[in-house]
Amino acid sequence: MSFSNSPNPRRVRRERGRPVGHRVNPTEFDLPGPLRYLGNRKLFLVMGLIFAGAIVGSLLYGMIGLGSSATNTDNPPGMTGNEAPDVPLAATGTAEPGATAAPVKRYTAAPELTIDTTKKYLATIKTSKGEIKIELYPDQAPQAVNSFIFLANDGYYTGTPFMQLAKNQDGSKFYAQAGDPTRTGYGTPGYTIKKENTTLPFSKGAVGMGGSAENSNGGQFFISFGDYPALNGKYTIFGKVVSGLDVLNNLSLLDLTKASSDASGDEIQSITIAQE
């Protein structure tokens, strides 16, 4: 049998309308709409680099945010939000209709301003180590003082620990933060008040609100262990320790700068307010 007139099986078949051996070039395709730019190698490479850069940038931002721990004493963190789940309470301290008992008090709104800004108030914080007396300055920060007095009189601070959210570079105490029933450094009473700019210095014994943002003040407060003029004006300072600095220095702090801590932190047993 002769195969002289039959096609050669080894012969490369031609594609319909395309010569043998022609390589496909993406630029020859006429893609619809924006897809046609995929054939431009340079543009495709540039877009890929931009996309990769955006991903890397977002990862770095997240790492910086998570890594901005409370060890930077030039700008201690304002702790707000992320409070433990609980049931809001009305500003009068009575539970909302249908609410069940909750381990942490919260309020639906900031209390009305009821203090006399022309008067001076003295807060006495009782601890197992002794008493700390704080002179409050309603003329400097009326909203902060009013909130502090309201929460103190309502028993919100009772049983809350003194916490360490930042340290000096040598590891010594920077400030003691208090007023967080969740013991996380993020608890709030359920409301916030605006930041009040005060002229009082961030000095030893200074008492200030725990937030630095415009609407991050509320329930948490701190007491400074030293003088930090670089922080003047960054926080609402609404009082100063006038008695009991030795008690303050001896307080055991719940160390939130560590992943775990054996120290539970001395607690506030009570806060009483006296008007002078």
Short mmCIF file of N, CA and C in Angstrom, two decimals, residues 7-22:
data_model
loop_
_atom_site.label_atom_id
_atom_site.label_comp_id
_atom_site.label_asym_id
_atom_site.label_seq_id
_atom_site.Cartn_x
_atom_site.Cartn_y
_atom_site.Cartn_z
N PRO A 7 -1.38 12.61 3.61
CA PRO A 7 -0.68 13.65 4.40
C PRO A 7 0.38 13.04 5.29
N ASN A 8 1.43 13.80 5.50
CA ASN A 8 2.51 13.36 6.39
C ASN A 8 2.07 13.53 7.84
N PRO A 9 2.03 12.44 8.62
CA PRO A 9 1.55 12.55 10.02
C PRO A 9 2.42 13.46 10.85
N ARG A 10 3.67 13.66 10.48
CA ARG A 10 4.59 14.48 11.28
C ARG A 10 4.50 15.95 10.93
N ARG A 11 3.77 16.21 9.86
CA ARG A 11 3.70 17.61 9.44
C ARG A 11 2.89 18.41 10.46
N VAL A 12 3.40 19.55 10.84
CA VAL A 12 2.71 20.41 11.80
C VAL A 12 1.50 21.02 11.14
N ARG A 13 0.37 20.81 11.76
CA ARG A 13 -0.84 21.36 11.19
C ARG A 13 -0.90 22.86 11.37
N ARG A 14 -1.45 23.47 10.37
CA ARG A 14 -1.60 24.92 10.44
C ARG A 14 -2.89 25.27 11.18
N GLU A 15 -2.82 26.28 11.99
CA GLU A 15 -4.03 26.78 12.61
C GLU A 15 -4.82 27.56 11.56
N ARG A 16 -6.11 27.50 11.71
CA ARG A 16 -6.96 28.20 10.76
C ARG A 16 -6.65 29.69 10.78
N GLY A 17 -6.24 30.21 9.66
CA GLY A 17 -5.98 31.64 9.54
C GLY A 17 -4.70 32.07 10.21
N ARG A 18 -3.83 31.13 10.64
CA ARG A 18 -2.60 31.53 11.32
C ARG A 18 -1.46 30.66 10.81
N PRO A 19 -0.36 31.24 10.39
CA PRO A 19 0.76 30.46 9.86
C PRO A 19 1.41 29.59 10.92
N VAL A 20 2.05 28.53 10.47
CA VAL A 20 2.73 27.62 11.38
C VAL A 20 3.87 28.34 12.08
N GLY A 21 4.02 28.04 13.40
CA GLY A 21 5.14 28.59 14.15
C GLY A 21 4.90 30.00 14.66
N HIS A 22 3.73 30.57 14.43
CA HIS A 22 3.45 31.92 14.91
C HIS A 22 3.14 31.90 16.40
#
